[in-house]
mmCIF file of C-alpha atoms in Angstrom:
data_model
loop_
_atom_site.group_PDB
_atom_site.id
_atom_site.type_symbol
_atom_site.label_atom_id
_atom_site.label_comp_id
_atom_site.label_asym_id
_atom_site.label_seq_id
_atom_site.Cartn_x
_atom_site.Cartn_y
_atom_site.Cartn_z
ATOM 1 C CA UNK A 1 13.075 -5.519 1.902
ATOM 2 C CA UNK A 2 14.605 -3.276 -0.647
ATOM 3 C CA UNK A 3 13.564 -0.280 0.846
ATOM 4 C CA UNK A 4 12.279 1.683 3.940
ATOM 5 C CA UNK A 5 8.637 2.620 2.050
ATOM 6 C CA UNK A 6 8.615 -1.511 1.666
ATOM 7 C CA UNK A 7 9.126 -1.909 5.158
ATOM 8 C CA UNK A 8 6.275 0.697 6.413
ATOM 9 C CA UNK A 9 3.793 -0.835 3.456
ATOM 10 C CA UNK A 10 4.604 -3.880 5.369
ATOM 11 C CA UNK A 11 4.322 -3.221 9.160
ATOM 12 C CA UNK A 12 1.253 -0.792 8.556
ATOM 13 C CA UNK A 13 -0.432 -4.253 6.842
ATOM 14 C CA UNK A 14 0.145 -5.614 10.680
ATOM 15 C CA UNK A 15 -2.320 -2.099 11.922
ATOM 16 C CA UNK A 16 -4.860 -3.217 9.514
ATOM 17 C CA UNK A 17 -4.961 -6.779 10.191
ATOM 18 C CA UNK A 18 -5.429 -5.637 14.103
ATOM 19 C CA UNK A 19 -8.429 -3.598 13.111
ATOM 20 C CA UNK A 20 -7.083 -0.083 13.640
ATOM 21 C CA UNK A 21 -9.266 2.834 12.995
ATOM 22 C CA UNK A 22 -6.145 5.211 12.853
ATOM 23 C CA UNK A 23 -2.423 4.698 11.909
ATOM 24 C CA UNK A 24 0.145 7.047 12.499
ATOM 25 C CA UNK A 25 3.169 6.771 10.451
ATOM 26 C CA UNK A 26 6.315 9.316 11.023
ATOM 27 C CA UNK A 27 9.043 9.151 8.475
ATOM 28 C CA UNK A 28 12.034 11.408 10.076
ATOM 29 C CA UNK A 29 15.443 12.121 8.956
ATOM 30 C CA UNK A 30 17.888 13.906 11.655
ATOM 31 C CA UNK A 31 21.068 14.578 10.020
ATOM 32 C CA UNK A 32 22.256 16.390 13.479
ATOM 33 C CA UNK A 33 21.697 13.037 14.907
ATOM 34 C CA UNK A 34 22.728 11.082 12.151
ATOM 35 C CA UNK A 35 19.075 9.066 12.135
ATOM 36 C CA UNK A 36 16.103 7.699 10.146
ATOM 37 C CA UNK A 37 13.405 7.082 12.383
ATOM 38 C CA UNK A 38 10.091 5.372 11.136
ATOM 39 C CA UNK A 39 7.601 4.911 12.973
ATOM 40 C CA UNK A 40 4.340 3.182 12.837
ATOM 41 C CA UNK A 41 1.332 3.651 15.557
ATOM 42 C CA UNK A 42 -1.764 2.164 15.457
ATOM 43 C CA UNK A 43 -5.264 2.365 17.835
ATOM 44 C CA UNK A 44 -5.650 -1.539 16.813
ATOM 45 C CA UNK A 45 -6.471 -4.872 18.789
ATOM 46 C CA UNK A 46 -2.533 -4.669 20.558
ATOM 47 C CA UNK A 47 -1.183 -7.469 21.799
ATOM 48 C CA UNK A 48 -0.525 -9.017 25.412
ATOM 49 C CA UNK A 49 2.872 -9.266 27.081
ATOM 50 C CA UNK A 50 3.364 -13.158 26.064
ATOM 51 C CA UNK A 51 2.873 -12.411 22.216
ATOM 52 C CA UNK A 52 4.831 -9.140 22.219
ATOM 53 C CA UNK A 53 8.133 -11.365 23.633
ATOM 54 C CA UNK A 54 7.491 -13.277 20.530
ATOM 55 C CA UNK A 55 6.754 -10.888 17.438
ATOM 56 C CA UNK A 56 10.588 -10.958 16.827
ATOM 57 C CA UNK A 57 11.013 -14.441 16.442
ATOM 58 C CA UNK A 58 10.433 -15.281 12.639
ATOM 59 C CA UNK A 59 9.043 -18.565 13.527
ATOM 60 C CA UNK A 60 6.028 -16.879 15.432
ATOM 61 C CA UNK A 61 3.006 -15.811 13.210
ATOM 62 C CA UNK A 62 -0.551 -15.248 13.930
ATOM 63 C CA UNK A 63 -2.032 -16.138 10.537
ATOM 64 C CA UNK A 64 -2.909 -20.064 9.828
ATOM 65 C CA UNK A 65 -1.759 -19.909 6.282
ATOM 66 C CA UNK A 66 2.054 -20.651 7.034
ATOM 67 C CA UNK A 67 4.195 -20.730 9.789
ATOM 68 C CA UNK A 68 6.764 -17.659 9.607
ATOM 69 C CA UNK A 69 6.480 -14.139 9.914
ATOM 70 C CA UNK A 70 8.913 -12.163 8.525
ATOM 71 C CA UNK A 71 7.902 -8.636 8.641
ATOM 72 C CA UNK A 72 8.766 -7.253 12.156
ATOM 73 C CA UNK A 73 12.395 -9.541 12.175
ATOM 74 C CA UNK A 74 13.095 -8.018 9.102
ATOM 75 C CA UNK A 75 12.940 -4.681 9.828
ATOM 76 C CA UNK A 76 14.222 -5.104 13.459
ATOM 77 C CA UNK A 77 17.699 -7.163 11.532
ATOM 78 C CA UNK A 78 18.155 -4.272 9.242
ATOM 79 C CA UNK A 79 18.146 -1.563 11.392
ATOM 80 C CA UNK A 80 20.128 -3.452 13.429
ATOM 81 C CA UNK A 81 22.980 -3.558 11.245
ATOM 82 C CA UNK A 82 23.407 0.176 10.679
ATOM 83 C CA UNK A 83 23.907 -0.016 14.061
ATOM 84 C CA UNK A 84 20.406 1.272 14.741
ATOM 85 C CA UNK A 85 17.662 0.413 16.950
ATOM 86 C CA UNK A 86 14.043 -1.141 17.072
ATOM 87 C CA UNK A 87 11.604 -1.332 19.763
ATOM 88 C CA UNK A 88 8.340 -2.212 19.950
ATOM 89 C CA UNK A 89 5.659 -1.201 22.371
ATOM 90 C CA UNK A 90 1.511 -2.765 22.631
ATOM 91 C CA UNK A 91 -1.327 -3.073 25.016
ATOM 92 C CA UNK A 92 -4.090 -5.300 24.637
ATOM 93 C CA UNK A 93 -7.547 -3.186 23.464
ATOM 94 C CA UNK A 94 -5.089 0.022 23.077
ATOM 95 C CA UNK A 95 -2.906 -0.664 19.854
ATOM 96 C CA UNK A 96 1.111 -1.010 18.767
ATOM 97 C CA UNK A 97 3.563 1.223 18.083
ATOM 98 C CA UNK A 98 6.854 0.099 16.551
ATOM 99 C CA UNK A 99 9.889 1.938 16.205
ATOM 100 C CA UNK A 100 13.024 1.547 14.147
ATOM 101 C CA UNK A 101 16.283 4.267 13.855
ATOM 102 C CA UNK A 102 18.429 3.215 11.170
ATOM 103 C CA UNK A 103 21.587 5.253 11.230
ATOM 104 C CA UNK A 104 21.866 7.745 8.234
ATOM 105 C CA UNK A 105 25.204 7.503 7.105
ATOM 106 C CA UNK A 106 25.485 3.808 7.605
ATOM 107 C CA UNK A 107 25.972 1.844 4.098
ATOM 108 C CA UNK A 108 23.761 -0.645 5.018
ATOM 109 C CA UNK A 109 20.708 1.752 5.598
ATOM 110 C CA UNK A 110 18.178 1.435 2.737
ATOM 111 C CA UNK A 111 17.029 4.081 0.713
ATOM 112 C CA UNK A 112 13.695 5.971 1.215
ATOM 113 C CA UNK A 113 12.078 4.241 -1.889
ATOM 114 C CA UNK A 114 8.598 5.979 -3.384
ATOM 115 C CA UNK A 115 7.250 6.585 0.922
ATOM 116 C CA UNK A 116 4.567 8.658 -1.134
ATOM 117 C CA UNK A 117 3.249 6.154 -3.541
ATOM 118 C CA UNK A 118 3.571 3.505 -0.456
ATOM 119 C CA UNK A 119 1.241 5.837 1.999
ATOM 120 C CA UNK A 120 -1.535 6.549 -0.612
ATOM 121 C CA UNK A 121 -1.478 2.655 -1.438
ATOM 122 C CA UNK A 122 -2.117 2.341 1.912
ATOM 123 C CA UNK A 123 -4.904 4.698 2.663
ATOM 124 C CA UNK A 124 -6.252 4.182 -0.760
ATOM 125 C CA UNK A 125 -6.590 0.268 -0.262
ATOM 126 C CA UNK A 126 -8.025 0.672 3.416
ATOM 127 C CA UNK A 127 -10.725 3.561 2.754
ATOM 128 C CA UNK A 128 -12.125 3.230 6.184
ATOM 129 C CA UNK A 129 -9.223 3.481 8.442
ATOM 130 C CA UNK A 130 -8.146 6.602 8.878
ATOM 131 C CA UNK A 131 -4.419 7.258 7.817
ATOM 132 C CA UNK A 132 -1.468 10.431 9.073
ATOM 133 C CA UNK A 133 1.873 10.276 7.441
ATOM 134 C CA UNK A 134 4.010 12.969 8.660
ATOM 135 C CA UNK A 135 7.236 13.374 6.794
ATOM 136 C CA UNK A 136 10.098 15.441 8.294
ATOM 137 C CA UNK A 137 13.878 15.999 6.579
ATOM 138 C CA UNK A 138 15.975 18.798 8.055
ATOM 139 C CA UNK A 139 14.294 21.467 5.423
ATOM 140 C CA UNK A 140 10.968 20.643 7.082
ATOM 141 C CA UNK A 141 7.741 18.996 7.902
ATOM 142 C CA UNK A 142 4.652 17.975 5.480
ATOM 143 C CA UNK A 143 1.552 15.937 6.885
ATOM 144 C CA UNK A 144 -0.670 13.930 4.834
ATOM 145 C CA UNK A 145 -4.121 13.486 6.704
ATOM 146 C CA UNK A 146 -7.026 11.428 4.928
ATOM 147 C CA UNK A 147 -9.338 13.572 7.255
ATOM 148 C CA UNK A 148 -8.833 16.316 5.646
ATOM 149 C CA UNK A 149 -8.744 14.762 2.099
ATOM 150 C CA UNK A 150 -11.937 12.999 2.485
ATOM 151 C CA UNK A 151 -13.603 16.419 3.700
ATOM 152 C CA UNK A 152 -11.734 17.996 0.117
ATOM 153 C CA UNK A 153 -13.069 14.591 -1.670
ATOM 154 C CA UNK A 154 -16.748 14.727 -0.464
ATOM 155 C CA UNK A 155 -18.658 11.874 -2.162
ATOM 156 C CA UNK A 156 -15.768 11.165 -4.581
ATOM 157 C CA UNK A 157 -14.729 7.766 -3.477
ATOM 158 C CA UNK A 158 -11.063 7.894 -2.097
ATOM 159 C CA UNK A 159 -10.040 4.875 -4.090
ATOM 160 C CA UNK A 160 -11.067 6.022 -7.231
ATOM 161 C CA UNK A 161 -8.185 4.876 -9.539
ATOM 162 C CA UNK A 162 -7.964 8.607 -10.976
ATOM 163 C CA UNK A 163 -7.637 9.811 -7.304
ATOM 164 C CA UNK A 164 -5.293 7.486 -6.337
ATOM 165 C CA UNK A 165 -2.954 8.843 -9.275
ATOM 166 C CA UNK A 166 -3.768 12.296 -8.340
ATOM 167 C CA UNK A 167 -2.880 11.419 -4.332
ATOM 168 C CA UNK A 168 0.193 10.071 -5.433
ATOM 169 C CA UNK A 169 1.264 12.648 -7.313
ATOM 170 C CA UNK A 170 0.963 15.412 -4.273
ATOM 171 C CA UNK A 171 2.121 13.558 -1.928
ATOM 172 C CA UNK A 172 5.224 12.761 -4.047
ATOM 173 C CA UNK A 173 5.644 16.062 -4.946
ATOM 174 C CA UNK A 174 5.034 17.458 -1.002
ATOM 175 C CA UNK A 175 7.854 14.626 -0.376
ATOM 176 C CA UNK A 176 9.981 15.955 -3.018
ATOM 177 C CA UNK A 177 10.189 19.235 -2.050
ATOM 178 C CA UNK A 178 11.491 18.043 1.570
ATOM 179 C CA UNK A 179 14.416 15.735 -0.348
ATOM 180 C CA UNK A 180 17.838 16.934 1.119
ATOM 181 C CA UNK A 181 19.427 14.902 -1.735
ATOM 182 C CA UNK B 1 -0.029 18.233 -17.256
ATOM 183 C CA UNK B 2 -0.290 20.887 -14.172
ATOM 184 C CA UNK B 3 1.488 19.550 -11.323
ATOM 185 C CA UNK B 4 -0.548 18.447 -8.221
ATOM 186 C CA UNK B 5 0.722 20.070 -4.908
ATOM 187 C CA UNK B 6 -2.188 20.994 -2.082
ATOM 188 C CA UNK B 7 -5.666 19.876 -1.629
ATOM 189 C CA UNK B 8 -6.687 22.535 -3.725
ATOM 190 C CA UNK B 9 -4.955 21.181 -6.951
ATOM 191 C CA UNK B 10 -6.886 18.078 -5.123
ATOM 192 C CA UNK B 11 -10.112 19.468 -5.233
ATOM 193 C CA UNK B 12 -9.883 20.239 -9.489
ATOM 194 C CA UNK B 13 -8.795 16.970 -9.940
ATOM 195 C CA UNK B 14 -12.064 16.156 -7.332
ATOM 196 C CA UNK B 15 -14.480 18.373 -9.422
ATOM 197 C CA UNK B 16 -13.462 16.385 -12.925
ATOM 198 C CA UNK B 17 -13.529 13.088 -11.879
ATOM 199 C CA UNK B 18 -17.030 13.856 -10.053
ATOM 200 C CA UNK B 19 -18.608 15.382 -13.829
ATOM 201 C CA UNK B 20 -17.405 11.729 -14.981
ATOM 202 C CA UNK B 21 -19.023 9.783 -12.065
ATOM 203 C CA UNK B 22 -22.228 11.818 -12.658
ATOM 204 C CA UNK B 23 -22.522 10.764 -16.316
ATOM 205 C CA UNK B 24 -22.264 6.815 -15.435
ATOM 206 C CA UNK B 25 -25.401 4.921 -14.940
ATOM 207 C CA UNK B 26 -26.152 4.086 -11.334
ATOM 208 C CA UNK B 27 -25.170 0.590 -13.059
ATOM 209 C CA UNK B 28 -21.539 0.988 -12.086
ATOM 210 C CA UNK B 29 -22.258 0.659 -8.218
ATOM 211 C CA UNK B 30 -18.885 -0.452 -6.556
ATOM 212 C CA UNK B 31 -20.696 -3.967 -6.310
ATOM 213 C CA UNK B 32 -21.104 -4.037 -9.888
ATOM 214 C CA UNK B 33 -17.308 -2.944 -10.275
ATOM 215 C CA UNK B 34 -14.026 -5.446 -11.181
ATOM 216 C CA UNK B 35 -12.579 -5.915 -7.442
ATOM 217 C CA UNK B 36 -8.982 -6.704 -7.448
ATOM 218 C CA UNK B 37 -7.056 -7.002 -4.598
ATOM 219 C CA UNK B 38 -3.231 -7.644 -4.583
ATOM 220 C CA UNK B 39 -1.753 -9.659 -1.714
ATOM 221 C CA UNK B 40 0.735 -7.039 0.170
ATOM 222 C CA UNK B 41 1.940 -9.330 3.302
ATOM 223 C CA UNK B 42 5.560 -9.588 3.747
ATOM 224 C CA UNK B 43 5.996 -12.180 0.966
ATOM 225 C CA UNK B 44 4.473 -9.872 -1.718
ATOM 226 C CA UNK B 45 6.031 -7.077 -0.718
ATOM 227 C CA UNK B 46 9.584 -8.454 -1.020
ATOM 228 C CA UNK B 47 8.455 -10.231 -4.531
ATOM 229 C CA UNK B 48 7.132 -6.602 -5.993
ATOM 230 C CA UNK B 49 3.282 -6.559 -5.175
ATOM 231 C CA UNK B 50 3.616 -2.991 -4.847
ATOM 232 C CA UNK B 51 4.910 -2.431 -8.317
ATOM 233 C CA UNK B 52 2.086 -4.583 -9.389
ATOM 234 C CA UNK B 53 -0.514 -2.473 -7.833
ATOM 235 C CA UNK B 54 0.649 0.460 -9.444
ATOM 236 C CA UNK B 55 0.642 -1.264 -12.113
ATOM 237 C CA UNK B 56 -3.335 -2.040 -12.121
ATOM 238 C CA UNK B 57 -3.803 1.519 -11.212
ATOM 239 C CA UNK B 58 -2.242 3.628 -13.622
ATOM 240 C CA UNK B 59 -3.540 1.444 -16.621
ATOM 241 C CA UNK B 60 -7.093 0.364 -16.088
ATOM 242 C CA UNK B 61 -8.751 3.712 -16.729
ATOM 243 C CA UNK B 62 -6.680 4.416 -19.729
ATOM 244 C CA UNK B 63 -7.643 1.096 -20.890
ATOM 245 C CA UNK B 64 -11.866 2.311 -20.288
ATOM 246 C CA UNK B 65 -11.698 -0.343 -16.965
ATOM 247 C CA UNK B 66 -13.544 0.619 -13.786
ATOM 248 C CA UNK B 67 -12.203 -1.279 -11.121
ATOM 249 C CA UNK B 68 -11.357 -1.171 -7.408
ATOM 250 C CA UNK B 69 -7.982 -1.848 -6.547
ATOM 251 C CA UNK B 70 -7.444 -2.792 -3.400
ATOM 252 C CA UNK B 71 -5.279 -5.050 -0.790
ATOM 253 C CA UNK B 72 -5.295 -8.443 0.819
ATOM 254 C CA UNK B 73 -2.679 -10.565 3.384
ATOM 255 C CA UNK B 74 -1.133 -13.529 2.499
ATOM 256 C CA UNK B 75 -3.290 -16.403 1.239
ATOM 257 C CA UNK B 76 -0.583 -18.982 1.453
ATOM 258 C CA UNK B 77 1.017 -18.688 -1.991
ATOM 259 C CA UNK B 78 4.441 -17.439 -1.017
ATOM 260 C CA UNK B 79 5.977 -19.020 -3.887
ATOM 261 C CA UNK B 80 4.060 -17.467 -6.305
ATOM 262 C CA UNK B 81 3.861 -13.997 -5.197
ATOM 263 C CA UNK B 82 2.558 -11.135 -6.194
ATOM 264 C CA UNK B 83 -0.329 -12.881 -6.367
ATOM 265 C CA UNK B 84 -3.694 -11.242 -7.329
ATOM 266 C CA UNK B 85 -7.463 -11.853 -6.879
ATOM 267 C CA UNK B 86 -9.362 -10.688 -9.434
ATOM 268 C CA UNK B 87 -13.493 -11.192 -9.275
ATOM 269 C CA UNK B 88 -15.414 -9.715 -11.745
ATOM 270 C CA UNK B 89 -19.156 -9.007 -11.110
ATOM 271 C CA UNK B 90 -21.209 -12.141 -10.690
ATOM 272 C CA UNK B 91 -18.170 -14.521 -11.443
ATOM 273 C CA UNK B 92 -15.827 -16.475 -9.102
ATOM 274 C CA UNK B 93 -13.302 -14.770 -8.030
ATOM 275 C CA UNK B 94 -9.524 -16.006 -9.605
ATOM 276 C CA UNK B 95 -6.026 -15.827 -7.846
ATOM 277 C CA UNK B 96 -2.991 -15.092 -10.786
ATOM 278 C CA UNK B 97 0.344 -16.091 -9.229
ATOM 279 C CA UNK B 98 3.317 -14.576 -10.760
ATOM 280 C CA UNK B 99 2.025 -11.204 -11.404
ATOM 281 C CA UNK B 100 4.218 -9.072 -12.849
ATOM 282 C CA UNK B 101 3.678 -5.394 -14.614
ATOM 283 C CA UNK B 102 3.996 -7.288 -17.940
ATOM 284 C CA UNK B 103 1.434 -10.179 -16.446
ATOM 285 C CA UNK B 104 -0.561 -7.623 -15.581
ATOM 286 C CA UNK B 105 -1.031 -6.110 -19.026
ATOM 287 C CA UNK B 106 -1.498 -9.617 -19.972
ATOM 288 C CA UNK B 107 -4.295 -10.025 -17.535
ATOM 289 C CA UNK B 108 -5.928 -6.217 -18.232
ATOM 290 C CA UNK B 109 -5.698 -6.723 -22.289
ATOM 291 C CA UNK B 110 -6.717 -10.903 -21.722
ATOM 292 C CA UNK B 111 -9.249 -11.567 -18.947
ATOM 293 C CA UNK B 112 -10.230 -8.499 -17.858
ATOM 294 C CA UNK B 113 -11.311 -7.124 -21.533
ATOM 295 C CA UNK B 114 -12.035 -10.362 -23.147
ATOM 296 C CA UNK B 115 -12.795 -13.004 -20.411
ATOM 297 C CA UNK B 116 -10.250 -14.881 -21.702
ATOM 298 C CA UNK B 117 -7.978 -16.974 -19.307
ATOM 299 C CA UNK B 118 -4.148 -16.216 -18.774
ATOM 300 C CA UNK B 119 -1.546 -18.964 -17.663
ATOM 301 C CA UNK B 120 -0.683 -18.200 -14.183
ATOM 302 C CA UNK B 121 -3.913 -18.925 -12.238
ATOM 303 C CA UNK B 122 -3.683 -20.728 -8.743
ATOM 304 C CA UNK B 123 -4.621 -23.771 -8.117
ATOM 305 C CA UNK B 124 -3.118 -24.645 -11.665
ATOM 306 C CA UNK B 125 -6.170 -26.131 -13.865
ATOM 307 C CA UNK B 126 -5.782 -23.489 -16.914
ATOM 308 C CA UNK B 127 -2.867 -24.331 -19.402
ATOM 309 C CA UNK B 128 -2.714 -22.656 -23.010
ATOM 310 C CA UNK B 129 -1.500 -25.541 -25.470
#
């Protein structure tokens, strides 16, 4: 993956294949610490202890189209080698949250890439699961909450290709604003 | 163009886009809409689906195309990724492999204006001579 918004488009796809009705995704830079965190939580179907042990291993998939899955060992190998961590946690009937630290000043940590356009993608594409981004740099915090943008929306369909632009936009923008580069 | 910032730049955006919705016939239901959904599993992702997607987005309505753009797994055709379906009211619905920003326009100014067939389509049994 070229980037960490790649990454999160990708594990959040992993929420909405297990039928979440909410997914939590934190985006959080600690220079103090010298850390990226992302994380992604989700209330979906979860998994049991005996597929959990397995999720790393690329050769262990749950779809029936073809035999590898990529996602989670990709993220958990480049974190990894910034000398990061990644951990992930699920119950069955309760939903998953993974976890990955990449280590700021490592050259091998990715950039951000467009996390803004990647989140509205997300909610956009998924209308009835219910989507929080929080994004927090040392200048600050700025939430993105499709709760309270479907109560701004009304009966404006959320994935109406001029909203999606407009989304975009502000949450670009919000993100922006927070960039310590 | 004014910059959009909080949910109450949001809500003028909201307000125009809702004048426009109330001027369409009730003939441009979401069922009577273009669906297209671009696979975004791992292999898409890495291959530029996202890209794609914006793609679709930011040029349909400027091209007077009302469409729902949406997202799908992986159906299989790693090797060809970003792949697209594309079904357009009452027709079958048509995977593109290979979909790039510039296949894209090919597909918006082609197919999705026209009906006319692209190269690209998955299984392969559509070849321009």
């Amino acid at each position: 993956m070229q980037d960490i918004a790649a990454h999160v488009m990708d594990i959040a796809q992993n929420s909405v294949r297990a039928k979440a009705s909410r997914i939590e995704i934190e985006y959080r830079e600690d220079p103090g610490k010298d850390s990226l965190t992302i994380m992604i939580q989700d209330n979906g179907c979860g998994m049991n202890e005996a597929t959990l042990a397995r999720v790393t291993d690329p050769f262990f998939t749950s779809r029936t189209v073809r035999k590898v899955g990529l996602g989670i060992p990709l993220l958990k190998q480049n974190a990894e080698r910034t000398g990061g961590s990644f951990s992930i946690t699920s119950r069955e009937g309760e939903g998953t949250t993974v976890r990955a630290e990449f280590v700021l000043s490592n050259w091998d940590t990715p950039p951000r890439g467009d996390m803004g356009g990647t989140v509205v993608l997300l909610a956009t594409a998924n209308p009835e699961i219910e989507f929080i981004y929080r994004h927090i740099t040392a200048k600050g915090e700025y939430v993105f909450d499709t709760r309270e943008v479907k109560e701004t929306l009304g009966d404006v369909p959320i994935n109406h290709l001029e909203i999606v632009s407009a989304l975009q936009e502000l949450v670009r923008e919000n993100i922006r604003e927070l960039s310590t580069e | 163009m004014e910059k959009i910032k909080s949910l109450s730049d949001l809500k003028r955006i909201k307000s125009q886009v809702q004048e426009k919705l109330d001027l369409r016939e009730k003939s441009e239901q979401v069922e009577n809409l273009i669906q297209i959904r671009v696979a975004m599993a791992t292999c898409g992702i890495a291959a530029g689906s996202k890209e794609t997607m914006n793609y679709f987005i930011e040029h349909l309505a400027e091209n007077g195309i009302n469409a729902v753009v949406t997202q799908t797994g992986c159906m299989g055709y790693c090797y060809a990724e970003p792949t697209v379906e594309i079904t357009k009211p009452g027709k079958e619905p048509i995977v593109f492999g290979h979909v790039t920003p510039e296949k894209a326009e090919e597909i918006i100014q082609k197919y999705l204006k026209h009906d006319e067939l692209v190269e690209g389509i998955i299984p392969v049994n559509y070849n321009t001579i």
